[in-house]
Coordinates of C-alpha atoms and ligand atoms in Angstrom, one line a residue:
X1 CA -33.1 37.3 55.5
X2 CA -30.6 34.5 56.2
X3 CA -33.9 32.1 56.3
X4 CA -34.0 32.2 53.0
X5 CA -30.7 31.1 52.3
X6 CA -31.8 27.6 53.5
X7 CA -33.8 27.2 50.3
X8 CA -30.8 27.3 48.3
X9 CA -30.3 24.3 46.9
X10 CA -27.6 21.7 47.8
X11 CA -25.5 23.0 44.5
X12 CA -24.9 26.2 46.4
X13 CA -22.3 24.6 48.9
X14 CA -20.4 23.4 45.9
X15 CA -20.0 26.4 44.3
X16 CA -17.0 29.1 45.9
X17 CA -15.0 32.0 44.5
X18 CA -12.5 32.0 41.8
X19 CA -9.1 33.0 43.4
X20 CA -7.9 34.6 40.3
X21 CA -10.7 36.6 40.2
X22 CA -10.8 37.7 43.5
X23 CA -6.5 38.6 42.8
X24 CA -7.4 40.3 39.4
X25 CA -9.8 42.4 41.9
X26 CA -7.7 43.2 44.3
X27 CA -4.9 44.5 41.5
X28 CA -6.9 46.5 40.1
X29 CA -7.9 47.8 43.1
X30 CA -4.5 48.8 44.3
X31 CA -3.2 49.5 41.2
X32 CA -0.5 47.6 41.2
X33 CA 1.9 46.5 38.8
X34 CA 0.2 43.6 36.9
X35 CA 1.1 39.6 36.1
X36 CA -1.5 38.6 37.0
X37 CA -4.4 38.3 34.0
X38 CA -4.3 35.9 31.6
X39 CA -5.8 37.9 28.8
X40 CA -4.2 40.0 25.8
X41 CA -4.1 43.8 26.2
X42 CA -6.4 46.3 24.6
X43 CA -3.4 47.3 22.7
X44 CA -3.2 43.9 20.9
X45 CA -7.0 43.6 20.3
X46 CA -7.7 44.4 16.4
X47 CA -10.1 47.4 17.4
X48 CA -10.1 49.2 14.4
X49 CA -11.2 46.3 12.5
X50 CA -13.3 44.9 14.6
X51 CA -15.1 48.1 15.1
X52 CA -15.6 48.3 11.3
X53 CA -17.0 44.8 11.0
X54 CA -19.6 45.1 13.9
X55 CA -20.7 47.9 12.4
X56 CA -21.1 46.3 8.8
X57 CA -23.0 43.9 9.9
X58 CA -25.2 46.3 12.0
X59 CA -26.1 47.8 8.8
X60 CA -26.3 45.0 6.6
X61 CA -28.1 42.2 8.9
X62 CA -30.5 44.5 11.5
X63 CA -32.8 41.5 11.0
X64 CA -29.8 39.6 13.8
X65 CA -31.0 41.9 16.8
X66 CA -33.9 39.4 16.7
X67 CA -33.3 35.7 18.2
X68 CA -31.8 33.9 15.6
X69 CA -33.7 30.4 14.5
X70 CA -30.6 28.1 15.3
X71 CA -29.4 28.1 19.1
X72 CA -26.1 26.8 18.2
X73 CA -25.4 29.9 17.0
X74 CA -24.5 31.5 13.5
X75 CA -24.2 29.3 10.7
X76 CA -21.9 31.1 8.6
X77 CA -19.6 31.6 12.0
X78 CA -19.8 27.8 12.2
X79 CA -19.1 27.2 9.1
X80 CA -16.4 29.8 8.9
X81 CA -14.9 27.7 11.9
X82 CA -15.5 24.0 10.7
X83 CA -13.4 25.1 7.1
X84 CA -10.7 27.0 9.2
X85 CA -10.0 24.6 11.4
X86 CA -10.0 21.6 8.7
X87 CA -7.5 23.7 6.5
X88 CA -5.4 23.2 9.7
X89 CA -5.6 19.9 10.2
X90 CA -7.1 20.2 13.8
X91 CA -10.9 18.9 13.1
X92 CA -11.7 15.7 11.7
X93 CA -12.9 16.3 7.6
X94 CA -16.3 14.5 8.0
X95 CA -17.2 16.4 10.9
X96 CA -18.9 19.7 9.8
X97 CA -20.4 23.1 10.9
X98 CA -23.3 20.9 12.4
X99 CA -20.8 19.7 14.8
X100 CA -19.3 22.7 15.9
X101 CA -21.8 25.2 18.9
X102 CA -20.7 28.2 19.4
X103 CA -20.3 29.4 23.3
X104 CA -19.9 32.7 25.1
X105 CA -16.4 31.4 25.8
X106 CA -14.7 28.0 26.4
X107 CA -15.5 28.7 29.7
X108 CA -19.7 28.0 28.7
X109 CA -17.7 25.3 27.1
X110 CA -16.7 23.6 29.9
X111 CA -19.9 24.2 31.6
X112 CA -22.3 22.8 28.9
X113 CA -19.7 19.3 28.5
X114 CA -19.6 18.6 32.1
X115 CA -23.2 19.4 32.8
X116 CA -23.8 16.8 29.6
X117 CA -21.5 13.7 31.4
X118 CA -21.0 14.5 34.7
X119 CA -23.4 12.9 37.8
X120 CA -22.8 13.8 41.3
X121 CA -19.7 11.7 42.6
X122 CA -18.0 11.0 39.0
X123 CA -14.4 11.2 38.3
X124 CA -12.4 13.6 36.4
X125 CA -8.7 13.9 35.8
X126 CA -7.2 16.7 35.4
X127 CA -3.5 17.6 34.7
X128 CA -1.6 19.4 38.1
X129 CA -1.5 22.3 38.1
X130 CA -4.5 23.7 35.9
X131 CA -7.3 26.0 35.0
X132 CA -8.5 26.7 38.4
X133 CA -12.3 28.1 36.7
X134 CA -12.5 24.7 35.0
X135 CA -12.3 22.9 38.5
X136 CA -15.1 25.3 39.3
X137 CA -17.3 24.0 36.3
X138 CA -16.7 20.7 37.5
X139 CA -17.0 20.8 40.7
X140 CA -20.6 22.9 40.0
X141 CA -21.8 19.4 38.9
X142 CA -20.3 17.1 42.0
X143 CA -17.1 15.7 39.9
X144 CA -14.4 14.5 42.2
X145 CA -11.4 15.8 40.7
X146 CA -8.5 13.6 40.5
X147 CA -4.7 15.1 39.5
X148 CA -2.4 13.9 36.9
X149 CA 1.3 15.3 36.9
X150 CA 2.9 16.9 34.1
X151 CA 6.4 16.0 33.0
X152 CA 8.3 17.2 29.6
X153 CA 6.3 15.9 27.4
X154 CA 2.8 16.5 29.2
X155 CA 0.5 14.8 31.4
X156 CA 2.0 11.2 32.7
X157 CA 0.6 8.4 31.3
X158 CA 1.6 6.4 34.1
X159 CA -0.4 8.1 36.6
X160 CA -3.5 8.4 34.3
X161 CA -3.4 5.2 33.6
X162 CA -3.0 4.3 37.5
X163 CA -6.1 6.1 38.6
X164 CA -7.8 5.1 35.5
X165 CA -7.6 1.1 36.1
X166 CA -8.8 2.4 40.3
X167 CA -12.1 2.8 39.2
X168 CA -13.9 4.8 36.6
X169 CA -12.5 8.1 35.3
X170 CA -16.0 9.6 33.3
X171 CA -13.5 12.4 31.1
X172 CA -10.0 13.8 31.5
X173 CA -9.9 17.4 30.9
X174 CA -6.1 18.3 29.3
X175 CA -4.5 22.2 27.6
X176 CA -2.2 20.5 25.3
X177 CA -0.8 23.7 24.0
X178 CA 0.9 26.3 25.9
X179 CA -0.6 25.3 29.1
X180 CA -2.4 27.1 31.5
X181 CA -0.4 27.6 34.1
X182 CA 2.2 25.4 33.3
X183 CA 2.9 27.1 29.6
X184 CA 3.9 22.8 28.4
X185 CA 2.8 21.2 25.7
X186 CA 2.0 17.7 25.4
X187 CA 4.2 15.8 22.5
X188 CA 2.2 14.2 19.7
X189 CA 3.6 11.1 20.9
X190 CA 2.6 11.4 24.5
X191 CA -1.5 12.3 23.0
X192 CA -1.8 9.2 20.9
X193 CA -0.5 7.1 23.6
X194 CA -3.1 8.9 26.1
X195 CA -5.8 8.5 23.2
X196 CA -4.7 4.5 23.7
X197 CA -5.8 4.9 27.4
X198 CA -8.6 6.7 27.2
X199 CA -9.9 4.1 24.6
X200 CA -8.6 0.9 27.0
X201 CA -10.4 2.4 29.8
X202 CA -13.4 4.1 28.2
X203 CA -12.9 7.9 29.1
X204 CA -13.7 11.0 27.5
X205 CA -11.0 13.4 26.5
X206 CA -12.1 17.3 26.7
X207 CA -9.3 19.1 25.1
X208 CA -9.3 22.9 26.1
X209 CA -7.2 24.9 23.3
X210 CA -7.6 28.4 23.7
X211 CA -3.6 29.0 23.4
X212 CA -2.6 27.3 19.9
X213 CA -2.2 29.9 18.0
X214 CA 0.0 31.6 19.9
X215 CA 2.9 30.0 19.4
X216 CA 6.7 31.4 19.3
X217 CA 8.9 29.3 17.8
X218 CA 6.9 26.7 16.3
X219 CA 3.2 25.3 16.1
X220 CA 2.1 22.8 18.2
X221 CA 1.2 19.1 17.5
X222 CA -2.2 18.8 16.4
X223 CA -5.4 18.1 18.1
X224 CA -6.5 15.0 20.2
X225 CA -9.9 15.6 18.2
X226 CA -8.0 15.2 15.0
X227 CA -6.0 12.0 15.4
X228 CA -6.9 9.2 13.4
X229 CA -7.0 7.6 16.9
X230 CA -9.8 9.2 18.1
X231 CA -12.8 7.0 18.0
X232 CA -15.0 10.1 18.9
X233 CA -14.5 10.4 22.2
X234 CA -12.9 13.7 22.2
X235 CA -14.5 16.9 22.6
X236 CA -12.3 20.2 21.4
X237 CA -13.2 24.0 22.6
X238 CA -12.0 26.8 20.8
X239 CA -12.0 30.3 22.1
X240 CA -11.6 33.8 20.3
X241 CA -10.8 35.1 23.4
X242 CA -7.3 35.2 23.5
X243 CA -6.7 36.1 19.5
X244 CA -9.4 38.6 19.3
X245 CA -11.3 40.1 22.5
X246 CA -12.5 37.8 25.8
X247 CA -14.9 40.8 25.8
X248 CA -17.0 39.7 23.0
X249 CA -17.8 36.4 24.7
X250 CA -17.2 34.0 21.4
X251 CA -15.9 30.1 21.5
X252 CA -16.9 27.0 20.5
X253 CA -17.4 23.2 21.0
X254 CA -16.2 21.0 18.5
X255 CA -18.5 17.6 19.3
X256 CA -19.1 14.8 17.5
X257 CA -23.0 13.5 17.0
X258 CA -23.4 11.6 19.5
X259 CA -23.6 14.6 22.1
X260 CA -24.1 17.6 19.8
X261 CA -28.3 17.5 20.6
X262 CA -27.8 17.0 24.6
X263 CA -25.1 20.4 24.6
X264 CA -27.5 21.8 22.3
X265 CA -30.6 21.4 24.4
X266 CA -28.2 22.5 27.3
X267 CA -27.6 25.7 25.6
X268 CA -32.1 26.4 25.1
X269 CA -32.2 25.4 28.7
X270 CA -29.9 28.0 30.1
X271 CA -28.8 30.9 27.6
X272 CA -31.8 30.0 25.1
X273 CA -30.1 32.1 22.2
X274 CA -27.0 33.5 21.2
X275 CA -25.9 37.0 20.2
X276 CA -25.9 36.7 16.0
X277 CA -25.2 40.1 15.8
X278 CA -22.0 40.0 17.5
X279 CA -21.2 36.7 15.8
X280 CA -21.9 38.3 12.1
X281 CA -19.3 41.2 12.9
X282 CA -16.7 38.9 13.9
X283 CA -17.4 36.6 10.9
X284 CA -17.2 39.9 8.7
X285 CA -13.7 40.4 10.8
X286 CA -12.1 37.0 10.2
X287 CA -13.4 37.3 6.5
X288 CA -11.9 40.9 6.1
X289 CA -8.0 39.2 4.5
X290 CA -6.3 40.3 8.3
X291 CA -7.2 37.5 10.7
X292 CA -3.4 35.8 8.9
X293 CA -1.8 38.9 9.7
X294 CA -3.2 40.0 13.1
X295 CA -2.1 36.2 14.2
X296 CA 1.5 36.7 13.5
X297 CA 1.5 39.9 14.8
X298 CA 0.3 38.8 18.5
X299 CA 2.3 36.0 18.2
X300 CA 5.7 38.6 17.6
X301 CA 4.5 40.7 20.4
X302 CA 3.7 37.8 22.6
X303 CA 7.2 36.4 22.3
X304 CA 8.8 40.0 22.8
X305 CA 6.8 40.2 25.8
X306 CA 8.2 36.8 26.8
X307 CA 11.4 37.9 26.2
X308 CA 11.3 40.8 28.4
X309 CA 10.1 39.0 31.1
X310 CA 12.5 35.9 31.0
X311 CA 15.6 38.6 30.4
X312 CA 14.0 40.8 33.8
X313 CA 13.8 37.5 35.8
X314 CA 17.5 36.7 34.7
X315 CA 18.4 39.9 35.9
X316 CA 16.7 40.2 39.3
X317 CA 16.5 36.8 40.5
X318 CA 19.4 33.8 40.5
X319 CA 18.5 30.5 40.0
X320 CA 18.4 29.7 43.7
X321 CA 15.9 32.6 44.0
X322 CA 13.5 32.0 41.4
X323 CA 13.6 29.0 39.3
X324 CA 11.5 28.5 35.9
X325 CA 11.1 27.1 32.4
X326 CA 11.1 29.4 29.2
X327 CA 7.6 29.0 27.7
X328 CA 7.2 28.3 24.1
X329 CA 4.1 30.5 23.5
X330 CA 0.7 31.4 25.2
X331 CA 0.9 33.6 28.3
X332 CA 1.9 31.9 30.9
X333 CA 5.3 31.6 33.1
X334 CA 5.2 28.9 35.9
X335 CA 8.0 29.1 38.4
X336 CA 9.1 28.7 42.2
X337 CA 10.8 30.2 44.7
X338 CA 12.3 27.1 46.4
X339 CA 12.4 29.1 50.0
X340 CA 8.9 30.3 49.8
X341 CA 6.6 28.2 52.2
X342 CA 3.3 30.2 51.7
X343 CA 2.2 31.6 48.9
X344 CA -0.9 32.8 49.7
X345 CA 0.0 34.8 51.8
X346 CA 2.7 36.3 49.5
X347 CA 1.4 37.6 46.9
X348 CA -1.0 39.5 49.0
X349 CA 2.4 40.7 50.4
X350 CA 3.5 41.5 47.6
X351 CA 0.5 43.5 46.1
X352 CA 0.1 45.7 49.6
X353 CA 3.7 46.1 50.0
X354 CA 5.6 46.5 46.6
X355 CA 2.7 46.9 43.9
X356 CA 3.1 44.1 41.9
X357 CA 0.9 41.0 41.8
X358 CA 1.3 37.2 40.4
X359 CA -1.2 34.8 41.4
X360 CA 0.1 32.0 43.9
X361 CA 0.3 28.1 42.4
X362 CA -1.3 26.1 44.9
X363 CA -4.3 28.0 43.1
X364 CA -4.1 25.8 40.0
X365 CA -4.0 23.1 41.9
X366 CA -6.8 20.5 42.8
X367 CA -5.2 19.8 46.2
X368 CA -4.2 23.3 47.5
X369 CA -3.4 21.4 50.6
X370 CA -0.8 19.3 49.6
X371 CA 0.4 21.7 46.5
X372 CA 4.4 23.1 46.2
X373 CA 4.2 26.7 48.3
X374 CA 6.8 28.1 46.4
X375 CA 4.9 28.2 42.9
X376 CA 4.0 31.1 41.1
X377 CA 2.2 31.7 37.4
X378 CA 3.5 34.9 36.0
X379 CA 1.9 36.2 32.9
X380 CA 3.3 38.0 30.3
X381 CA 0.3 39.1 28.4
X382 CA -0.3 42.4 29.3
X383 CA 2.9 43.0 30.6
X384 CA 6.0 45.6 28.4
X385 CA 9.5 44.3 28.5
X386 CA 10.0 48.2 30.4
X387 CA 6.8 46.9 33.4
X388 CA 8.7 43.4 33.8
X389 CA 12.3 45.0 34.4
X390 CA 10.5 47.5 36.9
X391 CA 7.6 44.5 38.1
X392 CA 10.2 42.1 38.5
X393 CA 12.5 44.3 40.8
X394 CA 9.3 45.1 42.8
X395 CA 8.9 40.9 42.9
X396 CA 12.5 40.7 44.3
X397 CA 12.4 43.0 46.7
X398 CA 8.9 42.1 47.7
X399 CA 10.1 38.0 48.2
X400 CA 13.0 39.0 50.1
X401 CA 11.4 41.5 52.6
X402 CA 8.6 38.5 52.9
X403 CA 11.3 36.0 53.3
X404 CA 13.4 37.6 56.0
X405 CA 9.5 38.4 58.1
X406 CA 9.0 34.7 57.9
X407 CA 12.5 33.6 59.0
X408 CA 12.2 36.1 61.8
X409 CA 8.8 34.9 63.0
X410 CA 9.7 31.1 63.1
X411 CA 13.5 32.8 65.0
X412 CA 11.2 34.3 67.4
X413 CA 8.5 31.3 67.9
X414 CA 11.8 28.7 68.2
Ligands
PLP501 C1 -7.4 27.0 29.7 C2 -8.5 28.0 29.7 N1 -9.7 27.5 29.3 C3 -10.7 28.4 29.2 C4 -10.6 29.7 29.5 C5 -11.8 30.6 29.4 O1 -11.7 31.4 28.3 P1 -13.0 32.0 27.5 O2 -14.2 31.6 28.2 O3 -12.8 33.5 27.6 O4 -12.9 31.5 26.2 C6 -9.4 30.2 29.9 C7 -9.2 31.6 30.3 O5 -8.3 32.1 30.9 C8 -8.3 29.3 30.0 O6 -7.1 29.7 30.3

């Protein structure tokens, strides 16, 4: 059998498993105590409603379970999306539902773009840390990934700007809101004057924003893709996943003309169609008058969840335990234990030995190697303020049984 695998092409060696995935597995496996998905819980998906619109347009649109004659998805849906996101001021006014695709996800997304720019050996920046899964899309198509810090106010410009004027970067991939893993946003000021790069160097800015809308104290600065700045060389995904359901696969690509038909030909060539039916219900959904409501409703039980886990961190850990920043919305918490020199190796720990599981930095990081062992991303999204106070204990206990094994091996190897 192995034979065969020789005939696999050379794409195969670039591909390799998503750690998170493989943590997510092993959680649920053990059933421990859970930070570690970044996706809302069941409890916050609008089920009722959503169950009612599905099957409305079940009964009104049967004619949908057939492939539907645009690939690019639903019109209404794009429409729908095109209008919202104007009324917002996050897409351009003369761009219009022929420039938005809907995806299975921003994670197709991310796919489509880079297969769309990327040949073997091009660069692409990406902020450190990051969305580990994006890395994999890029990496699928040969990018070499290059990092750009984050400070306060986002990515640096300095350091873009450095490995920019080295040699050509093809697209920098940036979360401006409620980053993931980091939870920062990048300051209006800090996008136009990364807009000003991209345009002196002539890269491509693909702006992953799955997390606006969950915002806690206030809303974010507006899109890249919206700035009068932007010449068009900014590509926006959106995502239903994290205000709706990630189970019903729905996203979409905000591009401008000039690459709409190549991501569209993308799409024939590998899903060839997209689920209408679906796409109807959850147009019928947003339509129903309670997308408004359902929005500040996540976005009040997102921040209490926040809460609970920022007041059980206070509680268990001091500051020269477990150090972090108090994110202003999405799902994330990034902090470090200064001590900790592997954290690989300690959140398995942690799962097999106190039940509780947070996924270890260096994973968001496109040098693992060289990344700060003492990160973790926490999230909050699924996660009571009664499961923090009790996960959080289990995290103490679990980082200071692991600590006092490690300082005993190195006693005992000295
Ligand atoms: C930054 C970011 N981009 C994209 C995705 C993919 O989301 P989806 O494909 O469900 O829209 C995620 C999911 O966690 C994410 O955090």
């Amino acid at each position: 059998m192995d034979s065969f695998s020789e005939l696999l092409g050379a794409r195969h060696a670039r591909l390799y498993d998503s750690a998170i995935q493989d943590m997510i597995e092993l959680v649920h496996s053990s059933g421990a105590l859970s930070f570690t998905a970044g996706e809302p819980s069941i409890d916050l998906m609008p089920e009722q409603d959503l169950r009612k619109a599905l099957f409305k347009a079940f009964e009104n649109a049967r004619e949908l379970m057939g492939y539907y004659h645009d690939s690019s998805g639903l019109v209404e849906l794009r429409d729908w999306i095109a209008e919202w996101t104007k009324n917002e001021g996050l897409l351009p006014r003369h761009l219009n539902w022929e420039n938005i695709l809907l995806t299975t996800g921003s994670q197709e997304g991310l796919s489509l773009f880079t297969e769309a720019v990327i040949d073997h050996g091009d660069v692409v920046a990406v902020e450190n840390p990051s969305y580990p899964e994006a890395f994999l899309a890029f990496a699928k198509e040969g990018a070499s990934i290059e990092a750009v810090p984050i400070d306060d106010e986002g990515p640096s410009t300095e350091a873009l700007e450095n490995l920019a004027s080295r040699g050509h970067v093809k697209f920098f991939y940036t979360i401006p809101c409620f980053q993931n893993p980091s939870g920062s946003v990048t300051s209006l000021e800090r996008r136009k004057e990364i807009l000003e790069l991209a345009k002196h160097y002539n890269f491509l800015i693909l702006e992953d924003d799955p997390y606006r809308n969950l915002w806690f104290e206030e809303a974010p600065p507006t899109s890249y893709i919206s700035l009068h700045e932007n010449d068009g060389r900014v590509i926006y995904l959106g995502s239903f996943s994290k205000v709706v359901a990630p189970g019903i696969r729905c996203g979409w690509i905000a591009a401008p003309e000039w690459i709409f038909k190549t991501l569209h030909r993308l799409r024939v060539a590998t899903t060839l169609n997209l689920p209408a039916i679906l796409h109807l219900g959850l147009l019928e959904f947003l339509q129903s008058g309670g997308f408004t409501g359902h929005l500040e409703q996540l976005r009040k039980a997102y921040r209490a969840r926040r809460d609970g886990l920022v007041e059980a961190l206070h509680k268990h850990f001091n500051k020269s335990e477990f150090r972090f920043e108090i994110p202003k919305g999405g799902f994330f918490l990034w902090g470090e234990a200064p001590g900790l020199k592997d954290s690989d190796s300690f959140v398995k720990f942690a799962i097999q030995n106190e039940g509780v599981g947070v996924i270890a930095g260096k994973t968001f990081s496109p040098y693992p190697a060289k990344a700060n062992e003492g990160a973790i991303r926490l999230s909050f999204a699924k996660v009571s303020p009664e499961e923090a106070d009790e996960g959080c204990k289990r995290l103490k206990r679990a980082l200071s049984k692991y600590m006092n094994l490690t300082q005993e091996g190195a006693r005992t190897n000295e």
